[in-house]
Tab-separated table of C-alpha atoms in Angstrom:
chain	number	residue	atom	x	y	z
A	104	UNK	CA	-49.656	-18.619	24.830
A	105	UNK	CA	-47.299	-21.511	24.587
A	106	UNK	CA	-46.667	-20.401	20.716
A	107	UNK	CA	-46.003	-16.900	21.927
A	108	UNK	CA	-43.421	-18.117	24.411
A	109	UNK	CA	-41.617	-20.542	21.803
A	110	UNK	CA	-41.234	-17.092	19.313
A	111	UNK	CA	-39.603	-15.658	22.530
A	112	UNK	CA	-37.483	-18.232	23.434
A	113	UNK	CA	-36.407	-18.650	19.895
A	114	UNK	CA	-35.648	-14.666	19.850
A	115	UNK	CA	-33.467	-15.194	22.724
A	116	UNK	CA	-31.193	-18.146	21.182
A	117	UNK	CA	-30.828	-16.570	18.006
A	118	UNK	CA	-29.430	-13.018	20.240
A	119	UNK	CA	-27.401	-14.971	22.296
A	120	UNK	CA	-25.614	-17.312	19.637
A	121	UNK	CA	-25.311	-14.633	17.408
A	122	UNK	CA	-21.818	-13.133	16.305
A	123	UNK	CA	-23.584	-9.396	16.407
A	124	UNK	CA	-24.014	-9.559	19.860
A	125	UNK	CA	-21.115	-11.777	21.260
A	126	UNK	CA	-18.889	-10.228	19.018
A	127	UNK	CA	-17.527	-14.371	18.280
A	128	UNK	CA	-14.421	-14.355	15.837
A	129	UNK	CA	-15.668	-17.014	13.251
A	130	UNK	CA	-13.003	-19.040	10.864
A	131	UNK	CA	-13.197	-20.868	7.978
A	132	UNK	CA	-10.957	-23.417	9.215
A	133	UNK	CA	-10.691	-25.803	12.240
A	134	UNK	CA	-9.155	-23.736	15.367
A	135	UNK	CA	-9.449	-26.838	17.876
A	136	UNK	CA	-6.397	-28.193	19.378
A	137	UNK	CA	-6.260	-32.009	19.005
A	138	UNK	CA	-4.100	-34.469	21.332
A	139	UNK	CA	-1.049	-36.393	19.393
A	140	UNK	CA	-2.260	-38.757	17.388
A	141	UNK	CA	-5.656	-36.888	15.797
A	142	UNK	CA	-6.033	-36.691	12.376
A	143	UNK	CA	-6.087	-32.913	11.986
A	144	UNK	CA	-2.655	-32.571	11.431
A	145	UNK	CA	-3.432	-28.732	11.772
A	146	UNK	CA	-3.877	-28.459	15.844
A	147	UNK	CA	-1.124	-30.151	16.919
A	148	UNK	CA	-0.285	-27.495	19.180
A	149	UNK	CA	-2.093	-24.369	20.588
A	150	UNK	CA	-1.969	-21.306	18.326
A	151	UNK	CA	0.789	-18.427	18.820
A	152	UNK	CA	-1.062	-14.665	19.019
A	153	UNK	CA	1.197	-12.384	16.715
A	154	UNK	CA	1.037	-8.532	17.659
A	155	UNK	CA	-0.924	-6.567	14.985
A	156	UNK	CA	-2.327	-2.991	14.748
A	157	UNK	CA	-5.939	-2.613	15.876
A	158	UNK	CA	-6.852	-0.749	12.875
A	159	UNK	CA	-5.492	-0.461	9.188
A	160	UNK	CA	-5.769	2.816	6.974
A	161	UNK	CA	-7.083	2.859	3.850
A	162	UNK	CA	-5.866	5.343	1.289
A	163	UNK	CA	-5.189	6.362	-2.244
A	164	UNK	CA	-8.102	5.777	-5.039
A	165	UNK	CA	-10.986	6.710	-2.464
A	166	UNK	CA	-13.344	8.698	-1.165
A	167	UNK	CA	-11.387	10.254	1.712
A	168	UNK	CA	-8.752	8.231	3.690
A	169	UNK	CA	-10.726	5.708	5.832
A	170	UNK	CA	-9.762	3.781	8.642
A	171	UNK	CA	-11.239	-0.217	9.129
A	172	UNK	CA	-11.017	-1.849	12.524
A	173	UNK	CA	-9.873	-5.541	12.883
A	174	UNK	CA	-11.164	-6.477	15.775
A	175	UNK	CA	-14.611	-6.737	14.472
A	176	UNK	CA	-13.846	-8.872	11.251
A	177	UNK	CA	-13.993	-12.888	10.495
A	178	UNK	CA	-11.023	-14.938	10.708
A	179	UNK	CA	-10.101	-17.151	8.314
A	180	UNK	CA	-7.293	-19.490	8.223
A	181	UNK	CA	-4.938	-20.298	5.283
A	182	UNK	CA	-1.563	-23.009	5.180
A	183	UNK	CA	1.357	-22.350	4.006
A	184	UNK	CA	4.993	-24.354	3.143
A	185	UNK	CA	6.840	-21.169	3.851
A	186	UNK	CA	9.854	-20.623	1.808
A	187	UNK	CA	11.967	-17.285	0.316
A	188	UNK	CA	14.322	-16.911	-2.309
A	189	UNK	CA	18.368	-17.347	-1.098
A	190	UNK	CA	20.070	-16.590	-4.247
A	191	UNK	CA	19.274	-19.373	-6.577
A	192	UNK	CA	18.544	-21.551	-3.873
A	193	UNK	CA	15.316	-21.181	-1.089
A	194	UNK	CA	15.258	-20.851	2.442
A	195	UNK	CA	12.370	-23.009	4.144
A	196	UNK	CA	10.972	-20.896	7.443
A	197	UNK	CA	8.476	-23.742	8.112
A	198	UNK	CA	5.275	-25.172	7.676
A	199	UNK	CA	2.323	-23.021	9.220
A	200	UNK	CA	-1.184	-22.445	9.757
A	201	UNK	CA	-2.132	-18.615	9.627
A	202	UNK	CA	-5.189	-17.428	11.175
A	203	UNK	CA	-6.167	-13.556	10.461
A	204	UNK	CA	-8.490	-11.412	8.421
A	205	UNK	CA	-8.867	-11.424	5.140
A	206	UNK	CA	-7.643	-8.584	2.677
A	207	UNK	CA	-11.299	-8.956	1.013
A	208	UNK	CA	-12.974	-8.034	3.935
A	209	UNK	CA	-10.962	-5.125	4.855
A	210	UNK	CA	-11.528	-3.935	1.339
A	211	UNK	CA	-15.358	-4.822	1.215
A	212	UNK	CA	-16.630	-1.206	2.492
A	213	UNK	CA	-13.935	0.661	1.195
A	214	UNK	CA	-15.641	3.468	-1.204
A	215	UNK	CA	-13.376	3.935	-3.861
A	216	UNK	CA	-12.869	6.727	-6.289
A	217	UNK	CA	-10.947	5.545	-9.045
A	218	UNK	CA	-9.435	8.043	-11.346
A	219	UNK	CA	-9.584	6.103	-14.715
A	220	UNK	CA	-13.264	5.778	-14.002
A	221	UNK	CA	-14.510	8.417	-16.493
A	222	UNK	CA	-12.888	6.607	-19.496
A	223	UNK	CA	-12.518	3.367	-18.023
A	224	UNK	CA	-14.779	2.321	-15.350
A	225	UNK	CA	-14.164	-1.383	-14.345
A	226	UNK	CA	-11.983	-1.839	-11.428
A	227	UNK	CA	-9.699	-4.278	-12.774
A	228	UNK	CA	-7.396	-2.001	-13.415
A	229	UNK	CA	-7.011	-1.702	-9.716
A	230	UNK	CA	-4.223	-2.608	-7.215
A	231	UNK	CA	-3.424	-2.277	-4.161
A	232	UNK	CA	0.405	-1.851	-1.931
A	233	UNK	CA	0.375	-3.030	1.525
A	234	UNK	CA	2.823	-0.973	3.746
A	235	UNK	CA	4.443	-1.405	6.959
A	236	UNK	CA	5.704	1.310	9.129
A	237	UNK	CA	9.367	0.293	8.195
A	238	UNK	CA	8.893	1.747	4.851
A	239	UNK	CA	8.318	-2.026	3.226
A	240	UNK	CA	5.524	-2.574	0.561
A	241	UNK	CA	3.873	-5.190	-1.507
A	242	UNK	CA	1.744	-5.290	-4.320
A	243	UNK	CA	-1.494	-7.190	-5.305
A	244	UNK	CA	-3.638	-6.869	-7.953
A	245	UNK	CA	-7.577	-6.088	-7.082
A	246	UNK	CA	-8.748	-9.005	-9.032
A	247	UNK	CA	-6.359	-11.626	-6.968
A	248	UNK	CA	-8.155	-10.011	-3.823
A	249	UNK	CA	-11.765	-9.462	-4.890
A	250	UNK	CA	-11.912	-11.594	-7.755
A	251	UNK	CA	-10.548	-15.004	-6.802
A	252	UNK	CA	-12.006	-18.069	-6.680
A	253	UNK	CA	-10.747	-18.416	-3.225
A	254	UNK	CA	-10.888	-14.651	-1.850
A	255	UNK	CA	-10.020	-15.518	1.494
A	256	UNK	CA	-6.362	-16.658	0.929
A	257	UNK	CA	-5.148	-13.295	1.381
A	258	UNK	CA	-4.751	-12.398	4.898
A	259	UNK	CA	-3.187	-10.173	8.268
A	260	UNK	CA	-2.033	-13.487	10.554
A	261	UNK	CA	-2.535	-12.837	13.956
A	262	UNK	CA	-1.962	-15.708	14.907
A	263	UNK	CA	0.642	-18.663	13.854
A	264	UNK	CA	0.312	-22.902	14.648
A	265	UNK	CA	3.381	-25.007	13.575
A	266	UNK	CA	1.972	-28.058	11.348
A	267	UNK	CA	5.377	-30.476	13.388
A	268	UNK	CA	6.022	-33.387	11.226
A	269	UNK	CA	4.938	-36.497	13.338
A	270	UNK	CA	8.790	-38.077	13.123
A	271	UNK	CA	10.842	-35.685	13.367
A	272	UNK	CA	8.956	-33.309	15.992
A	273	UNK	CA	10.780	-30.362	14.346
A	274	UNK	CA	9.805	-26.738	15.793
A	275	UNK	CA	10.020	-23.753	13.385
A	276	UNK	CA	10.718	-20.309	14.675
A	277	UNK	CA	7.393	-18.587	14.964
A	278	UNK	CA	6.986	-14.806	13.643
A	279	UNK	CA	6.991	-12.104	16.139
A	280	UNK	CA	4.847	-10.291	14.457
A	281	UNK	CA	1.435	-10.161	12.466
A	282	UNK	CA	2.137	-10.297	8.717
A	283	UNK	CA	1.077	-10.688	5.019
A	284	UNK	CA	0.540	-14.267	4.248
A	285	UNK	CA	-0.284	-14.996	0.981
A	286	UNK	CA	-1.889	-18.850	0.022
A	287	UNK	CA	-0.800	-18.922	-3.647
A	288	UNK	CA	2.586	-17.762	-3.387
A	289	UNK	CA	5.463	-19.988	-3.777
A	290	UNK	CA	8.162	-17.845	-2.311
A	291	UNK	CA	6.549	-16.004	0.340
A	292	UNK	CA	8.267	-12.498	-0.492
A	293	UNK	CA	5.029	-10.692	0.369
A	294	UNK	CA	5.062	-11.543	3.470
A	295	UNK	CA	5.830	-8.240	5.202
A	296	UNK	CA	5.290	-8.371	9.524
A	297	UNK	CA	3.309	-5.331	10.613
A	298	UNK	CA	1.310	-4.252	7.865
A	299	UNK	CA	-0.055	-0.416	8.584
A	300	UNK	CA	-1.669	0.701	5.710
A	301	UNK	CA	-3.258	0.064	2.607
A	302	UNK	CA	-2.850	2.367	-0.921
A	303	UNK	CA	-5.393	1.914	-3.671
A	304	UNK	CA	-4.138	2.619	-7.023
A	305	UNK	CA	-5.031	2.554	-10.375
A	306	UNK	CA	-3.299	1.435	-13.617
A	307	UNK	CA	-1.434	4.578	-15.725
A	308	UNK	CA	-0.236	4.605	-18.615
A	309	UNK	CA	-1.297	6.080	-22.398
A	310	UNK	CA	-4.069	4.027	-23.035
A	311	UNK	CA	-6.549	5.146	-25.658
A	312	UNK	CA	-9.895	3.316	-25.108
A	313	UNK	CA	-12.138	2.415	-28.392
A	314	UNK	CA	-14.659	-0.615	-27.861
A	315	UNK	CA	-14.906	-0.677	-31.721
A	316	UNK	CA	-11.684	-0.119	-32.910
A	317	UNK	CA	-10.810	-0.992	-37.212
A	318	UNK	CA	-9.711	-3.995	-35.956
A	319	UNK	CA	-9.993	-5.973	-32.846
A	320	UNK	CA	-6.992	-8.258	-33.303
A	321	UNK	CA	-2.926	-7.531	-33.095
A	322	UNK	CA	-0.385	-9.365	-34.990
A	323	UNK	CA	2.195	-8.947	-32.436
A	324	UNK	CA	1.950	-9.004	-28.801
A	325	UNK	CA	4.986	-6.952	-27.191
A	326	UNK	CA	5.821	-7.748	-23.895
A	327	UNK	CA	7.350	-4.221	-22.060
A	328	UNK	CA	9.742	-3.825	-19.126
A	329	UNK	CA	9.478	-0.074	-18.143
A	330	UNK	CA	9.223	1.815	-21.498
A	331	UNK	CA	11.303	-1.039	-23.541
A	332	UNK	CA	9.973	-3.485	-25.503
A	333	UNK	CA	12.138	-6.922	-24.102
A	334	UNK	CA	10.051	-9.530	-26.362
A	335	UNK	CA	7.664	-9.560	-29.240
A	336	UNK	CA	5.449	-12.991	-29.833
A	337	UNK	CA	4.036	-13.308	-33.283
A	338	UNK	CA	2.466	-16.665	-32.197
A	339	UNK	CA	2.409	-18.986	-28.715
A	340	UNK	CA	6.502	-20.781	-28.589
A	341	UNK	CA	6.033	-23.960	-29.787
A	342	UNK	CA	8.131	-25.365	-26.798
A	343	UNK	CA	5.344	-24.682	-24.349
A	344	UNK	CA	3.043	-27.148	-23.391
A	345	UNK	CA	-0.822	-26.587	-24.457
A	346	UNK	CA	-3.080	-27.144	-21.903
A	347	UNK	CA	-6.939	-27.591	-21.851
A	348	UNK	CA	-9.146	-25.751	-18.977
A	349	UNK	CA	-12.596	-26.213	-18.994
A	350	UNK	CA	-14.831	-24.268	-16.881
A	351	UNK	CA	-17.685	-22.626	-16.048
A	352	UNK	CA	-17.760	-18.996	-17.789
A	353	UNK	CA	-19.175	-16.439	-15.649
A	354	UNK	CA	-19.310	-12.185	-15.793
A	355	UNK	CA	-19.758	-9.908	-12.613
A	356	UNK	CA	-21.761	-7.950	-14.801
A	357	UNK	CA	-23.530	-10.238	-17.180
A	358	UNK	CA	-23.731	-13.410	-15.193
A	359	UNK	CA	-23.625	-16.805	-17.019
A	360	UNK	CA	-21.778	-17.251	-20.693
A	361	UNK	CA	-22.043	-21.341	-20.829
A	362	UNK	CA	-19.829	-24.081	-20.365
A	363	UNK	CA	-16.441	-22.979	-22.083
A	364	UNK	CA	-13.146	-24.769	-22.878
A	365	UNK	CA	-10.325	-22.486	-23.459
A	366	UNK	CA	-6.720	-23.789	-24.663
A	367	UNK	CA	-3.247	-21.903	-24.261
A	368	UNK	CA	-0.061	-21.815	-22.402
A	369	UNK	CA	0.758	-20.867	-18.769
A	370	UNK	CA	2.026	-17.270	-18.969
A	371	UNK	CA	4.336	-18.164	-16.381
A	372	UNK	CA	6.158	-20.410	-19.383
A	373	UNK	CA	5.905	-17.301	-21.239
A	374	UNK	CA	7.167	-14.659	-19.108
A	375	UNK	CA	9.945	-16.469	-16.407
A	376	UNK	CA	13.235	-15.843	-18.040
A	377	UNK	CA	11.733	-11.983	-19.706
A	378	UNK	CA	10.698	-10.375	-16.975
A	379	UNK	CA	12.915	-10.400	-13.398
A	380	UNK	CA	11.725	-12.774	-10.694
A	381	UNK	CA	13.765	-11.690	-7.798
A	382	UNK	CA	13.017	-10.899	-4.088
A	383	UNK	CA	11.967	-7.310	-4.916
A	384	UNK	CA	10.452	-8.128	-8.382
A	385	UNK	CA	8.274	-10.770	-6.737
A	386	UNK	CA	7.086	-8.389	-3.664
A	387	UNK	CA	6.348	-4.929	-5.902
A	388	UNK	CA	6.041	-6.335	-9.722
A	389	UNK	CA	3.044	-4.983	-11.295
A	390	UNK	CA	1.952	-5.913	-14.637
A	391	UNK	CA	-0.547	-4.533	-16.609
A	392	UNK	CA	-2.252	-6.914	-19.495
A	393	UNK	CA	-3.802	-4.183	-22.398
A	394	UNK	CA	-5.963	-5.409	-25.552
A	395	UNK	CA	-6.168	-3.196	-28.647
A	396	UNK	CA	-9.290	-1.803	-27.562
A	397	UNK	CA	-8.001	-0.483	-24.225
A	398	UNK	CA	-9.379	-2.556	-22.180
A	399	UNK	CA	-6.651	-3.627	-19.567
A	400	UNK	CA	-6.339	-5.263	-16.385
A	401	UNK	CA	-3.947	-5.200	-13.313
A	402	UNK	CA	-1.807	-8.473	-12.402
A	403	UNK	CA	0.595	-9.007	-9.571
A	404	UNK	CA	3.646	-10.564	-11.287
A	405	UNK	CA	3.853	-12.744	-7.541
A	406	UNK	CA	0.296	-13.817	-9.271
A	407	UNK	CA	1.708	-14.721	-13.103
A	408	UNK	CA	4.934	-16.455	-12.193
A	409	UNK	CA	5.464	-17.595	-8.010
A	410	UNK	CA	2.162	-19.522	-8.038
A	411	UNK	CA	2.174	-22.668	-5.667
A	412	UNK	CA	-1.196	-23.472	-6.955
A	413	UNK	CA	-0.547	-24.409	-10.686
A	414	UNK	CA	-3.256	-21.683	-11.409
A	415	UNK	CA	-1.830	-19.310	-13.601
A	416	UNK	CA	-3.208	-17.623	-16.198
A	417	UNK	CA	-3.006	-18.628	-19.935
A	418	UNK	CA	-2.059	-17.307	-22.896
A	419	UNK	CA	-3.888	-18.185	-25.657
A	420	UNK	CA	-3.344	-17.786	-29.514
A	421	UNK	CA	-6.151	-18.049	-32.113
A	422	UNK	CA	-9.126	-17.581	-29.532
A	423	UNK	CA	-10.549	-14.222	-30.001
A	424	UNK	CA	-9.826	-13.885	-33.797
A	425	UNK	CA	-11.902	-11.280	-36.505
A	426	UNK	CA	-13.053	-12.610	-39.381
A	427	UNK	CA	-10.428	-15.533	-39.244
A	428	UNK	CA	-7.824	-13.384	-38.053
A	429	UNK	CA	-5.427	-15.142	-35.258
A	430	UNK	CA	-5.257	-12.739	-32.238
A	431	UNK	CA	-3.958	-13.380	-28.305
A	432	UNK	CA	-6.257	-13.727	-25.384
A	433	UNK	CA	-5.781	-14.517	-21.770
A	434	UNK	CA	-8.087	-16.590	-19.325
A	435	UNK	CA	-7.299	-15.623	-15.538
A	436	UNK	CA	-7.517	-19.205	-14.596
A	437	UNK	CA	-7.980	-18.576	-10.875
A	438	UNK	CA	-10.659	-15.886	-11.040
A	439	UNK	CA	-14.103	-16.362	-10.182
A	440	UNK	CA	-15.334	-13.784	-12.778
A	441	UNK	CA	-14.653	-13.530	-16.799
A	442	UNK	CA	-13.592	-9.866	-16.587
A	443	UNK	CA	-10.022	-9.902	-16.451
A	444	UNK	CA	-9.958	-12.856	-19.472
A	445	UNK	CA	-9.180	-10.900	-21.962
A	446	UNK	CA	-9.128	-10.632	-25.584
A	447	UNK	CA	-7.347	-8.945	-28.347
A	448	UNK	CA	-4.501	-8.535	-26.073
A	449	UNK	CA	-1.222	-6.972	-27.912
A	450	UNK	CA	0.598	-5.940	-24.885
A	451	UNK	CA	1.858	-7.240	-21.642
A	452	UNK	CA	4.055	-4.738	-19.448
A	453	UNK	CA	5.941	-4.938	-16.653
A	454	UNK	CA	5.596	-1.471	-13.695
């Protein structure tokens, strides 16, 4: 009997503490407020609720336009030095701590129905444009959102804390609104205020897939803006440096590939001064990265050039060579997965 009545007590904590039944926001970072003086320089102040729609719609690439409520989802909370570009100069808005939902978890149910998928059925061709009522938009790639190594730096803030330097005791404007906030970014150009609605979309263009093509290296690697051809690399510039990233290889479809080392450039080096890096360029830029084969994956260009994180991904020369022949690869540095490290890559084009 007492057994029996332990199991039943037991029953009863678990329902009451748990966040099915009391419907308990949970974070991934502290939310307490701490008096002057605390080490969690994070809580220095109570947080500011930001107005944001109940509900997002979910469009485009799917299976029917769906609708995902936020009042049900985790909160997680992300930091950010907030700055935006002022000519050649930046603006600084202020030092924050966001706390929303995460563009992962909106996206985690989402059925989609992607139209490359008969010739092409990975999603990392996939992206995604965030829209706001006032006609704004902003672009991320699927693989920054679902692949990342951190996917819950992505989010709808609805709600805003000041991090107040302790000597100054400076207070930044707060938003008015719920809006993007982005982790990575350096200038926060994404950062739209009252995002509505979400568009899935997949990568077009003329690509002819052939997982065994003659040969599975290119000689020159064009990089495209539009339909024009703005660069062509025969080899890595010598003036970048080479750096060395060693990490633990691993596939969403085949699982573990070993310990691996790869060596290359940051493609920012590469691409800043090619391809246009302003305001608009940083909040819509979409680039696609193509192999020979046809494989190809989606990148923000916010993700290849306005990283805060030092994560970008690099271009490598001499890694994925045939029978001794030098070809380009890339290793997405910052995703969790292998899939969007690519090999035999001979083209790199800007949306």
């Amino acid at each position: 009997m007492r057994g029996k009545t332990i199991l039943v007590l037991a029953a009863l904590f678990l329902s009451l503490t748990s966040c099915k039944y009391l419907h308990i926001d949970g974070y991934s970072g502290s939310t307490l407020i701490w008096e002057s003086g605390a080490n969690n320089f994070f809580n220095t102040e109570s947080p500011t609720m930001l107005g944001v729609v109940s509900e997002i719609l979910i469009t485009g690439e799917t299976d029917g336009d769906q609708r995902v409520s936020l009042e049900k989802l985790p909160w997680h909370s992300v930091t950010l030095r907030e700055v935006v570009k002022e000519g050649d100069s930046a603006r600084f808005l202020g030092t924050f701590r966001y706390d929303g939902v995460a563009l992962s978890d909106i996206l985690s149910s989402v059925k989609i129905d992607k139209s490359s998928k008969e010739d092409f059925y990975p999603p990392v061709d996939l992206y995604v444009e965030v829209w706001n009522d006032a006609g704004e938009f902003a672009v991320f790639s699927w693989g920054e959102i679902i692949y990342s190594n951190d996917v819950y730096n992505i989010i709808i803030a609805k709600a805003a804390t000041r991090v107040i330097p302790g000597k100054t005791g400076e207070k930044w404007d707060i938003p008015q609104s719920g809006k993007i906030v982005v982790g990575t970014d350096l200038f926060a150009e994404r950062g739209i205020s009252n995002p509505s609605k979400i568009v899935i979309k997949s990568l077009k263009g003329d690509f002819k897939v052939n997982r065994e093509p003659e040969k599975f290296y290119s000689e020159i690697l064009e990089i495209i803006k539009g339909k024009e051809v703005v660069a062509s690399l025969s080899s890595i510039p010598e003036n970048l440096p080479k750096l060395d990233r060693r990490t633990i290889y691993y596939g969403h479809g085949m699982g573990y590939k070993g310990l691996r080392t790869f060596s290359g450039v940051r493609i920012d080096g590469v691409l800043r001064g090619i391809l246009p890096d302003g305001k608009e360029n940083l909040r819509t830029g979409l680039v696609c990265i193509e192999a020979v084969d046809g494989y190809r994956a989606s990148f923000s260009l916010s993700e290849l050039i306005n990283r805060v994180d030092g994560a970008e991904p690099l271009l490598m020369y001499g890694e994925s060579g045939e029978k001794g022949r030098e070809s380009f690869s890339v290793y997405a540095d910052n995703d969790l997965f292998a899939d969007r490290s690519i090999k035999g890559v001979n083209k790199i084009t800007l949306y």
